[in-house]
């Protein structure tokens, strides 16, 4: 059985008190409890404070371009179905620069997990507004306040029939761990939006601010009801629900690609002549 020490990476360079520390340790705990070894995991990221996470965990990792986390994660899963692929991104990285990839990943439904560190701010570039920053928030480059309504990633995902939609809070690690385990074991594209306080640049959405508002969805909540899930995703303010909002069984992308029906790319071997023949079919 793996241990948390097996996943020990470099020493994190996040600000003291950052919510990313809890997310990192919780990912390790979730993988250990699921009995998944480091060699069975690929963690993919883009750019940002969340994008640093692959450096701080010992497994297969890929740290790529800003907003391009999901294309790499999808390609890796198509190539090697046996890998547990976890994409990690910030709210700016995923919902801003990577917003188009986010939408089309939902459409394709690859069997991967997406953990979004949603701190409602751009942390790496020193505090600019992100797509999820509240309207009216003053930042370093929004001296008159944010002029747009914030994006609601959960509502968007549910409206597009994403097969797994959940939200957690970095300050509730035990519940977050269970949500991560559910996302990792889900067959399909699993979105887990994680409320992650930025102690340096976001002085509004603090740990206390969230603790005064977040609550867990109860056992009587039905995540199969898409309309109710959408309505619940709109709840934000004095009360903020956490948990699995929506689950729906859909065919995964890997099962619908003819070239990998019999075996994934990593298991396929072609001679030089066969490769030339395959290439020539397109010309």
PDB file of C-alpha atoms in Angstrom:
ATOM      1  CA  UNK A   1       0.000   0.000   0.000  1.00  0.00           C
ATOM      2  CA  UNK A   2       1.276   3.494  -0.816  1.00  0.00           C
ATOM      3  CA  UNK A   3       1.876   6.119   1.864  1.00  0.00           C
ATOM      4  CA  UNK A   4       1.817   9.907   1.814  1.00  0.00           C
ATOM      5  CA  UNK A   5       5.616   9.845   1.948  1.00  0.00           C
ATOM      6  CA  UNK A   6       5.657   8.005  -1.392  1.00  0.00           C
ATOM      7  CA  UNK A   7       4.051  11.111  -2.929  1.00  0.00           C
ATOM      8  CA  UNK A   8       6.437  13.574  -1.281  1.00  0.00           C
ATOM      9  CA  UNK A   9       7.752  16.109  -3.824  1.00  0.00           C
ATOM     10  CA  UNK A  10       9.709  19.348  -3.576  1.00  0.00           C
ATOM     11  CA  UNK A  11       9.140  21.858  -0.764  1.00  0.00           C
ATOM     12  CA  UNK A  12       6.216  24.128  -1.789  1.00  0.00           C
ATOM     13  CA  UNK A  13       6.943  27.802  -2.452  1.00  0.00           C
ATOM     14  CA  UNK A  14       3.415  29.038  -1.744  1.00  0.00           C
ATOM     15  CA  UNK A  15       2.711  31.855   0.702  1.00  0.00           C
ATOM     16  CA  UNK A  16       2.400  30.739   4.348  1.00  0.00           C
ATOM     17  CA  UNK A  17      -1.266  30.041   5.064  1.00  0.00           C
ATOM     18  CA  UNK A  18      -2.216  29.485   1.413  1.00  0.00           C
ATOM     19  CA  UNK A  19      -5.158  27.139   0.839  1.00  0.00           C
ATOM     20  CA  UNK A  20      -3.089  25.253  -1.724  1.00  0.00           C
ATOM     21  CA  UNK A  21      -1.257  23.452   1.078  1.00  0.00           C
ATOM     22  CA  UNK A  22      -4.488  21.776   2.196  1.00  0.00           C
ATOM     23  CA  UNK A  23      -5.350  20.819  -1.380  1.00  0.00           C
ATOM     24  CA  UNK A  24      -1.924  19.250  -1.926  1.00  0.00           C
ATOM     25  CA  UNK A  25      -2.021  17.194   1.271  1.00  0.00           C
ATOM     26  CA  UNK A  26      -5.608  16.136   0.616  1.00  0.00           C
ATOM     27  CA  UNK A  27      -4.796  14.886  -2.896  1.00  0.00           C
ATOM     28  CA  UNK A  28      -2.053  12.715  -1.400  1.00  0.00           C
ATOM     29  CA  UNK A  29      -4.404  11.377   1.281  1.00  0.00           C
ATOM     30  CA  UNK A  30      -7.115  10.592  -1.276  1.00  0.00           C
ATOM     31  CA  UNK A  31      -4.700   8.691  -3.530  1.00  0.00           C
ATOM     32  CA  UNK A  32      -3.267   6.748  -0.601  1.00  0.00           C
ATOM     33  CA  UNK A  33      -6.720   5.745   0.676  1.00  0.00           C
ATOM     34  CA  UNK A  34      -7.676   4.597  -2.808  1.00  0.00           C
ATOM     35  CA  UNK A  35      -4.552   2.431  -2.882  1.00  0.00           C
ATOM     36  CA  UNK A  36      -3.213   4.136  -6.008  1.00  0.00           C
ATOM     37  CA  UNK A  37       0.572   4.026  -6.420  1.00  0.00           C
ATOM     38  CA  UNK A  38       2.536   7.093  -7.659  1.00  0.00           C
ATOM     39  CA  UNK A  39       3.500   5.302 -10.905  1.00  0.00           C
ATOM     40  CA  UNK A  40      -0.225   4.946 -11.695  1.00  0.00           C
ATOM     41  CA  UNK A  41      -0.903   8.703 -11.514  1.00  0.00           C
ATOM     42  CA  UNK A  42      -0.341  11.600 -13.901  1.00  0.00           C
ATOM     43  CA  UNK A  43      -0.867  15.138 -12.596  1.00  0.00           C
ATOM     44  CA  UNK A  44      -1.117  17.790 -15.337  1.00  0.00           C
ATOM     45  CA  UNK A  45      -1.140  21.556 -14.820  1.00  0.00           C
ATOM     46  CA  UNK A  46      -0.837  24.846 -16.650  1.00  0.00           C
ATOM     47  CA  UNK A  47       0.507  28.104 -15.184  1.00  0.00           C
ATOM     48  CA  UNK A  48      -0.328  29.779 -11.890  1.00  0.00           C
ATOM     49  CA  UNK A  49       0.001  29.071  -8.189  1.00  0.00           C
ATOM     50  CA  UNK A  50      -2.126  25.957  -8.675  1.00  0.00           C
ATOM     51  CA  UNK A  51       0.047  25.122 -11.662  1.00  0.00           C
ATOM     52  CA  UNK A  52       3.022  24.622  -9.349  1.00  0.00           C
ATOM     53  CA  UNK A  53       1.423  21.589  -7.710  1.00  0.00           C
ATOM     54  CA  UNK A  54       3.072  18.946  -9.959  1.00  0.00           C
ATOM     55  CA  UNK A  55       6.451  20.079  -8.603  1.00  0.00           C
ATOM     56  CA  UNK A  56       5.298  19.274  -5.073  1.00  0.00           C
ATOM     57  CA  UNK A  57       4.038  15.731  -5.624  1.00  0.00           C
ATOM     58  CA  UNK A  58       6.004  12.652  -6.643  1.00  0.00           C
ATOM     59  CA  UNK A  59       4.303  10.842  -9.536  1.00  0.00           C
ATOM     60  CA  UNK A  60       4.126  11.300 -13.298  1.00  0.00           C
ATOM     61  CA  UNK A  61       3.739  15.053 -13.887  1.00  0.00           C
ATOM     62  CA  UNK A  62       3.414  17.555 -16.707  1.00  0.00           C
ATOM     63  CA  UNK A  63       3.578  21.331 -16.199  1.00  0.00           C
ATOM     64  CA  UNK A  64       2.509  23.010 -19.447  1.00  0.00           C
ATOM     65  CA  UNK A  65       1.163  26.250 -20.875  1.00  0.00           C
ATOM     66  CA  UNK A  66      -1.324  28.670 -19.357  1.00  0.00           C
ATOM     67  CA  UNK A  67      -4.869  27.497 -19.995  1.00  0.00           C
ATOM     68  CA  UNK A  68      -3.773  24.316 -21.785  1.00  0.00           C
ATOM     69  CA  UNK A  69      -4.091  21.821 -18.951  1.00  0.00           C
ATOM     70  CA  UNK A  70      -7.047  19.869 -20.313  1.00  0.00           C
ATOM     71  CA  UNK A  71      -5.764  19.140 -23.857  1.00  0.00           C
ATOM     72  CA  UNK A  72      -2.645  17.527 -22.407  1.00  0.00           C
ATOM     73  CA  UNK A  73      -4.611  15.595 -19.793  1.00  0.00           C
ATOM     74  CA  UNK A  74      -7.070  14.355 -22.418  1.00  0.00           C
ATOM     75  CA  UNK A  75      -4.295  13.279 -24.789  1.00  0.00           C
ATOM     76  CA  UNK A  76      -2.488  11.410 -22.019  1.00  0.00           C
ATOM     77  CA  UNK A  77      -5.632   9.492 -21.117  1.00  0.00           C
ATOM     78  CA  UNK A  78      -6.270   8.617 -24.754  1.00  0.00           C
ATOM     79  CA  UNK A  79      -2.719   7.312 -25.045  1.00  0.00           C
ATOM     80  CA  UNK A  80      -2.703   5.356 -21.786  1.00  0.00           C
ATOM     81  CA  UNK A  81      -6.097   4.375 -20.354  1.00  0.00           C
ATOM     82  CA  UNK A  82      -4.580   2.816 -17.249  1.00  0.00           C
ATOM     83  CA  UNK A  83      -3.289   6.112 -15.877  1.00  0.00           C
ATOM     84  CA  UNK A  84      -5.275   8.020 -13.280  1.00  0.00           C
ATOM     85  CA  UNK A  85      -5.097  11.476 -14.856  1.00  0.00           C
ATOM     86  CA  UNK A  86      -5.683  14.482 -12.597  1.00  0.00           C
ATOM     87  CA  UNK A  87      -5.690  17.967 -14.101  1.00  0.00           C
ATOM     88  CA  UNK A  88      -5.056  20.803 -11.644  1.00  0.00           C
ATOM     89  CA  UNK A  89      -5.658  24.445 -12.508  1.00  0.00           C
ATOM     90  CA  UNK A  90      -6.535  27.800 -11.032  1.00  0.00           C
ATOM     91  CA  UNK A  91      -9.721  29.717 -11.753  1.00  0.00           C
ATOM     92  CA  UNK A  92      -7.868  32.033 -14.143  1.00  0.00           C
ATOM     93  CA  UNK A  93      -5.959  29.211 -15.794  1.00  0.00           C
ATOM     94  CA  UNK A  94      -9.034  27.019 -16.312  1.00  0.00           C
ATOM     95  CA  UNK A  95     -12.021  29.354 -16.566  1.00  0.00           C
ATOM     96  CA  UNK A  96     -10.169  32.268 -18.237  1.00  0.00           C
ATOM     97  CA  UNK A  97      -7.367  31.297 -20.609  1.00  0.00           C
ATOM     98  CA  UNK A  98      -8.573  27.706 -20.668  1.00  0.00           C
ATOM     99  CA  UNK A  99     -12.300  28.368 -20.824  1.00  0.00           C
ATOM    100  CA  UNK A 100     -12.681  26.996 -24.353  1.00  0.00           C
ATOM    101  CA  UNK A 101     -10.887  23.769 -23.419  1.00  0.00           C
ATOM    102  CA  UNK A 102     -13.067  23.491 -20.299  1.00  0.00           C
ATOM    103  CA  UNK A 103     -16.255  23.581 -22.368  1.00  0.00           C
ATOM    104  CA  UNK A 104     -15.054  21.053 -24.918  1.00  0.00           C
ATOM    105  CA  UNK A 105     -13.667  18.689 -22.289  1.00  0.00           C
ATOM    106  CA  UNK A 106     -17.187  18.563 -20.861  1.00  0.00           C
ATOM    107  CA  UNK A 107     -18.501  17.706 -24.340  1.00  0.00           C
ATOM    108  CA  UNK A 108     -15.911  14.981 -24.956  1.00  0.00           C
ATOM    109  CA  UNK A 109     -16.187  13.456 -21.472  1.00  0.00           C
ATOM    110  CA  UNK A 110     -12.681  11.956 -21.148  1.00  0.00           C
ATOM    111  CA  UNK A 111     -12.153   9.804 -18.077  1.00  0.00           C
ATOM    112  CA  UNK A 112     -10.107  12.378 -16.157  1.00  0.00           C
ATOM    113  CA  UNK A 113     -10.495  14.486 -13.005  1.00  0.00           C
ATOM    114  CA  UNK A 114     -10.202  18.276 -12.931  1.00  0.00           C
ATOM    115  CA  UNK A 115      -9.395  19.938  -9.602  1.00  0.00           C
ATOM    116  CA  UNK A 116      -9.752  23.720  -9.859  1.00  0.00           C
ATOM    117  CA  UNK A 117      -8.105  25.813  -7.123  1.00  0.00           C
ATOM    118  CA  UNK A 118     -10.667  28.611  -7.115  1.00  0.00           C
ATOM    119  CA  UNK A 119      -9.293  31.537  -5.094  1.00  0.00           C
ATOM    120  CA  UNK A 120     -11.254  34.148  -7.092  1.00  0.00           C
ATOM    121  CA  UNK A 121      -8.100  36.042  -7.992  1.00  0.00           C
ATOM    122  CA  UNK A 122      -4.924  35.791 -10.086  1.00  0.00           C
ATOM    123  CA  UNK A 123      -2.338  34.931  -7.431  1.00  0.00           C
ATOM    124  CA  UNK A 124       0.846  34.352  -9.437  1.00  0.00           C
ATOM    125  CA  UNK A 125       0.578  37.688 -11.258  1.00  0.00           C
ATOM    126  CA  UNK A 126      -0.132  39.586  -8.036  1.00  0.00           C
ATOM    127  CA  UNK A 127      -3.827  40.058  -7.552  1.00  0.00           C
ATOM    128  CA  UNK A 128      -5.732  40.860 -10.737  1.00  0.00           C
ATOM    129  CA  UNK A 129      -9.403  39.895 -11.055  1.00  0.00           C
ATOM    130  CA  UNK A 130     -10.131  36.414 -12.377  1.00  0.00           C
ATOM    131  CA  UNK A 131     -13.330  35.146 -14.052  1.00  0.00           C
ATOM    132  CA  UNK A 132     -14.730  34.229 -10.613  1.00  0.00           C
ATOM    133  CA  UNK A 133     -13.892  37.485  -8.789  1.00  0.00           C
ATOM    134  CA  UNK A 134     -17.018  39.072  -7.324  1.00  0.00           C
ATOM    135  CA  UNK A 135     -18.467  42.123  -9.073  1.00  0.00           C
ATOM    136  CA  UNK A 136     -17.349  45.361  -7.413  1.00  0.00           C
ATOM    137  CA  UNK A 137     -14.100  43.903  -6.008  1.00  0.00           C
ATOM    138  CA  UNK A 138     -11.181  46.351  -6.059  1.00  0.00           C
ATOM    139  CA  UNK A 139      -7.873  44.907  -7.243  1.00  0.00           C
ATOM    140  CA  UNK A 140      -4.468  46.167  -8.361  1.00  0.00           C
ATOM    141  CA  UNK A 141      -5.724  46.832 -11.897  1.00  0.00           C
ATOM    142  CA  UNK A 142      -9.446  47.300 -11.216  1.00  0.00           C
ATOM    143  CA  UNK A 143      -9.368  50.594  -9.247  1.00  0.00           C
ATOM    144  CA  UNK A 144     -13.073  51.157  -9.988  1.00  0.00           C
ATOM    145  CA  UNK A 145     -13.981  47.618  -9.034  1.00  0.00           C
ATOM    146  CA  UNK A 146     -14.742  44.592 -11.200  1.00  0.00           C
ATOM    147  CA  UNK A 147     -17.425  45.608 -13.697  1.00  0.00           C
ATOM    148  CA  UNK A 148     -18.676  42.150 -14.697  1.00  0.00           C
ATOM    149  CA  UNK A 149     -20.668  39.488 -12.909  1.00  0.00           C
ATOM    150  CA  UNK A 150     -18.515  36.505 -11.895  1.00  0.00           C
ATOM    151  CA  UNK A 151     -18.587  33.311 -13.891  1.00  0.00           C
ATOM    152  CA  UNK A 152     -20.432  30.387 -12.303  1.00  0.00           C
ATOM    153  CA  UNK A 153     -18.431  27.299 -13.330  1.00  0.00           C
ATOM    154  CA  UNK A 154     -20.765  24.810 -11.673  1.00  0.00           C
ATOM    155  CA  UNK A 155     -23.860  26.191 -13.381  1.00  0.00           C
ATOM    156  CA  UNK A 156     -22.024  26.185 -16.702  1.00  0.00           C
ATOM    157  CA  UNK A 157     -20.868  22.598 -16.262  1.00  0.00           C
ATOM    158  CA  UNK A 158     -24.324  21.343 -15.288  1.00  0.00           C
ATOM    159  CA  UNK A 159     -25.944  23.208 -18.195  1.00  0.00           C
ATOM    160  CA  UNK A 160     -23.584  21.330 -20.539  1.00  0.00           C
ATOM    161  CA  UNK A 161     -24.407  17.971 -18.908  1.00  0.00           C
ATOM    162  CA  UNK A 162     -20.973  17.435 -17.352  1.00  0.00           C
ATOM    163  CA  UNK A 163     -20.973  13.894 -15.971  1.00  0.00           C
ATOM    164  CA  UNK A 164     -19.688  14.868 -12.485  1.00  0.00           C
ATOM    165  CA  UNK A 165     -19.893  18.312 -10.868  1.00  0.00           C
ATOM    166  CA  UNK A 166     -18.804  18.996  -7.304  1.00  0.00           C
ATOM    167  CA  UNK A 167     -17.500  21.734  -5.033  1.00  0.00           C
ATOM    168  CA  UNK A 168     -15.270  21.493  -1.971  1.00  0.00           C
ATOM    169  CA  UNK A 169     -13.525  23.828   0.457  1.00  0.00           C
ATOM    170  CA  UNK A 170      -9.821  23.730   1.315  1.00  0.00           C
ATOM    171  CA  UNK A 171     -10.713  24.419   4.951  1.00  0.00           C
ATOM    172  CA  UNK A 172     -12.768  21.206   5.211  1.00  0.00           C
ATOM    173  CA  UNK A 173     -10.136  18.624   4.313  1.00  0.00           C
ATOM    174  CA  UNK A 174     -12.013  15.518   5.445  1.00  0.00           C
ATOM    175  CA  UNK A 175     -14.978  16.285   3.196  1.00  0.00           C
ATOM    176  CA  UNK A 176     -12.694  17.480   0.398  1.00  0.00           C
ATOM    177  CA  UNK A 177     -10.858  14.145   0.535  1.00  0.00           C
ATOM    178  CA  UNK A 178     -14.111  12.243   0.032  1.00  0.00           C
ATOM    179  CA  UNK A 179     -15.035  14.485  -2.900  1.00  0.00           C
ATOM    180  CA  UNK A 180     -11.602  13.921  -4.460  1.00  0.00           C
ATOM    181  CA  UNK A 181     -11.953  10.159  -4.086  1.00  0.00           C
ATOM    182  CA  UNK A 182     -15.385  10.292  -5.708  1.00  0.00           C
ATOM    183  CA  UNK A 183     -14.020  12.391  -8.592  1.00  0.00           C
ATOM    184  CA  UNK A 184     -10.998  10.130  -9.157  1.00  0.00           C
ATOM    185  CA  UNK A 185     -13.105   6.960  -9.206  1.00  0.00           C
ATOM    186  CA  UNK A 186     -15.851   8.470 -11.380  1.00  0.00           C
ATOM    187  CA  UNK A 187     -15.913   7.130 -14.940  1.00  0.00           C
ATOM    188  CA  UNK A 188     -15.972  10.301 -17.044  1.00  0.00           C
ATOM    189  CA  UNK A 189     -15.007  13.963 -16.820  1.00  0.00           C
ATOM    190  CA  UNK A 190     -15.161  14.996 -13.171  1.00  0.00           C
ATOM    191  CA  UNK A 191     -15.102  18.669 -12.194  1.00  0.00           C
ATOM    192  CA  UNK A 192     -14.223  19.463  -8.584  1.00  0.00           C
ATOM    193  CA  UNK A 193     -14.196  23.211  -7.960  1.00  0.00           C
ATOM    194  CA  UNK A 194     -12.296  23.894  -4.716  1.00  0.00           C
ATOM    195  CA  UNK A 195     -12.802  27.116  -2.765  1.00  0.00           C
ATOM    196  CA  UNK A 196      -9.199  28.008  -1.922  1.00  0.00           C
ATOM    197  CA  UNK A 197      -8.511  31.200   0.059  1.00  0.00           C
ATOM    198  CA  UNK A 198      -5.614  33.359  -1.167  1.00  0.00           C
ATOM    199  CA  UNK A 199      -4.231  34.913   2.012  1.00  0.00           C
ATOM    200  CA  UNK A 200      -2.094  37.486   0.178  1.00  0.00           C
ATOM    201  CA  UNK A 201      -4.258  39.024  -2.552  1.00  0.00           C
ATOM    202  CA  UNK A 202      -7.856  38.165  -1.653  1.00  0.00           C
ATOM    203  CA  UNK A 203      -8.739  39.757   1.667  1.00  0.00           C
ATOM    204  CA  UNK A 204     -12.477  39.206   1.189  1.00  0.00           C
ATOM    205  CA  UNK A 205     -12.925  35.462   0.615  1.00  0.00           C
ATOM    206  CA  UNK A 206     -10.897  34.340   3.620  1.00  0.00           C
ATOM    207  CA  UNK A 207     -11.015  31.028   5.504  1.00  0.00           C
ATOM    208  CA  UNK A 208     -13.358  32.638   8.059  1.00  0.00           C
ATOM    209  CA  UNK A 209     -15.557  34.110   5.312  1.00  0.00           C
ATOM    210  CA  UNK A 210     -16.043  30.641   3.847  1.00  0.00           C
ATOM    211  CA  UNK A 211     -16.428  28.839   7.182  1.00  0.00           C
ATOM    212  CA  UNK A 212     -19.288  31.194   8.055  1.00  0.00           C
ATOM    213  CA  UNK A 213     -21.085  30.252   4.821  1.00  0.00           C
ATOM    214  CA  UNK A 214     -20.238  26.803   3.451  1.00  0.00           C
ATOM    215  CA  UNK A 215     -22.388  23.783   4.267  1.00  0.00           C
ATOM    216  CA  UNK A 216     -22.456  20.196   3.063  1.00  0.00           C
ATOM    217  CA  UNK A 217     -25.232  18.902   0.867  1.00  0.00           C
ATOM    218  CA  UNK A 218     -27.322  16.467   2.900  1.00  0.00           C
ATOM    219  CA  UNK A 219     -28.033  12.788   2.354  1.00  0.00           C
ATOM    220  CA  UNK A 220     -31.495  13.703   1.090  1.00  0.00           C
ATOM    221  CA  UNK A 221     -30.004  15.646  -1.855  1.00  0.00           C
ATOM    222  CA  UNK A 222     -30.379  13.857  -5.220  1.00  0.00           C
ATOM    223  CA  UNK A 223     -27.402  14.536  -7.579  1.00  0.00           C
ATOM    224  CA  UNK A 224     -29.177  12.813 -10.475  1.00  0.00           C
ATOM    225  CA  UNK A 225     -31.750  15.624 -10.783  1.00  0.00           C
ATOM    226  CA  UNK A 226     -30.190  17.998 -13.294  1.00  0.00           C
ATOM    227  CA  UNK A 227     -32.727  20.809 -12.859  1.00  0.00           C
ATOM    228  CA  UNK A 228     -32.397  20.764  -9.079  1.00  0.00           C
ATOM    229  CA  UNK A 229     -28.614  20.610  -9.437  1.00  0.00           C
ATOM    230  CA  UNK A 230     -28.638  23.691 -11.642  1.00  0.00           C
ATOM    231  CA  UNK A 231     -30.832  25.541  -9.155  1.00  0.00           C
ATOM    232  CA  UNK A 232     -28.531  24.539  -6.294  1.00  0.00           C
ATOM    233  CA  UNK A 233     -25.473  25.741  -8.256  1.00  0.00           C
ATOM    234  CA  UNK A 234     -26.969  29.247  -8.287  1.00  0.00           C
ATOM    235  CA  UNK A 235     -26.970  29.408  -4.497  1.00  0.00           C
ATOM    236  CA  UNK A 236     -24.200  31.760  -3.374  1.00  0.00           C
ATOM    237  CA  UNK A 237     -23.953  34.415  -0.667  1.00  0.00           C
ATOM    238  CA  UNK A 238     -24.959  33.862   2.949  1.00  0.00           C
ATOM    239  CA  UNK A 239     -25.011  30.102   2.272  1.00  0.00           C
ATOM    240  CA  UNK A 240     -22.670  28.239  -0.091  1.00  0.00           C
ATOM    241  CA  UNK A 241     -23.366  24.542  -0.703  1.00  0.00           C
ATOM    242  CA  UNK A 242     -20.532  22.024  -1.009  1.00  0.00           C
ATOM    243  CA  UNK A 243     -20.722  18.462  -2.238  1.00  0.00           C
ATOM    244  CA  UNK A 244     -21.590  16.515  -5.374  1.00  0.00           C
ATOM    245  CA  UNK A 245     -24.112  18.635  -7.239  1.00  0.00           C
ATOM    246  CA  UNK A 246     -24.630  16.450 -10.286  1.00  0.00           C
ATOM    247  CA  UNK A 247     -23.751  12.993 -11.618  1.00  0.00           C
ATOM    248  CA  UNK A 248     -24.784  11.501 -14.932  1.00  0.00           C
ATOM    249  CA  UNK A 249     -23.604   8.343 -16.696  1.00  0.00           C
ATOM    250  CA  UNK A 250     -22.274   9.093 -20.184  1.00  0.00           C
ATOM    251  CA  UNK A 251     -20.049   7.261 -22.644  1.00  0.00           C
ATOM    252  CA  UNK A 252     -16.430   8.288 -22.146  1.00  0.00           C
ATOM    253  CA  UNK A 253     -14.323   9.755 -24.937  1.00  0.00           C
ATOM    254  CA  UNK A 254     -11.853   6.844 -24.999  1.00  0.00           C
ATOM    255  CA  UNK A 255     -14.633   4.362 -25.842  1.00  0.00           C
ATOM    256  CA  UNK A 256     -15.724   6.370 -28.867  1.00  0.00           C
ATOM    257  CA  UNK A 257     -12.367   6.799 -30.647  1.00  0.00           C
ATOM    258  CA  UNK A 258     -12.077   4.000 -33.263  1.00  0.00           C
ATOM    259  CA  UNK A 259      -8.265   3.942 -33.343  1.00  0.00           C
ATOM    260  CA  UNK A 260      -8.044   2.898 -29.694  1.00  0.00           C
ATOM    261  CA  UNK A 261     -11.065   0.600 -29.439  1.00  0.00           C
ATOM    262  CA  UNK A 262      -8.983  -2.561 -29.162  1.00  0.00           C
ATOM    263  CA  UNK A 263      -6.054  -1.170 -27.184  1.00  0.00           C
ATOM    264  CA  UNK A 264      -4.709   2.268 -26.150  1.00  0.00           C
ATOM    265  CA  UNK A 265      -1.920   3.914 -28.127  1.00  0.00           C
ATOM    266  CA  UNK A 266       0.691   3.002 -25.542  1.00  0.00           C
ATOM    267  CA  UNK A 267      -0.017  -0.700 -26.244  1.00  0.00           C
ATOM    268  CA  UNK A 268      -0.008  -0.394 -30.020  1.00  0.00           C
ATOM    269  CA  UNK A 269       3.110  -1.201 -32.030  1.00  0.00           C
ATOM    270  CA  UNK A 270       3.599  -0.461 -35.733  1.00  0.00           C
ATOM    271  CA  UNK A 271       6.424  -1.383 -38.035  1.00  0.00           C
ATOM    272  CA  UNK A 272       8.016   1.332 -40.175  1.00  0.00           C
ATOM    273  CA  UNK A 273       6.088   0.115 -43.215  1.00  0.00           C
ATOM    274  CA  UNK A 274       2.783   0.074 -41.329  1.00  0.00           C
ATOM    275  CA  UNK A 275       3.423   3.606 -40.074  1.00  0.00           C
ATOM    276  CA  UNK A 276       4.135   4.832 -43.613  1.00  0.00           C
ATOM    277  CA  UNK A 277       0.948   3.143 -44.799  1.00  0.00           C
ATOM    278  CA  UNK A 278      -1.147   4.849 -42.113  1.00  0.00           C
ATOM    279  CA  UNK A 279       0.353   8.254 -42.976  1.00  0.00           C
ATOM    280  CA  UNK A 280      -0.174   7.780 -46.721  1.00  0.00           C
ATOM    281  CA  UNK A 281      -3.903   7.220 -46.183  1.00  0.00           C
ATOM    282  CA  UNK A 282      -4.238  10.920 -45.334  1.00  0.00           C
ATOM    283  CA  UNK A 283      -2.485  12.177 -48.492  1.00  0.00           C
TER     284      UNK A 283
END
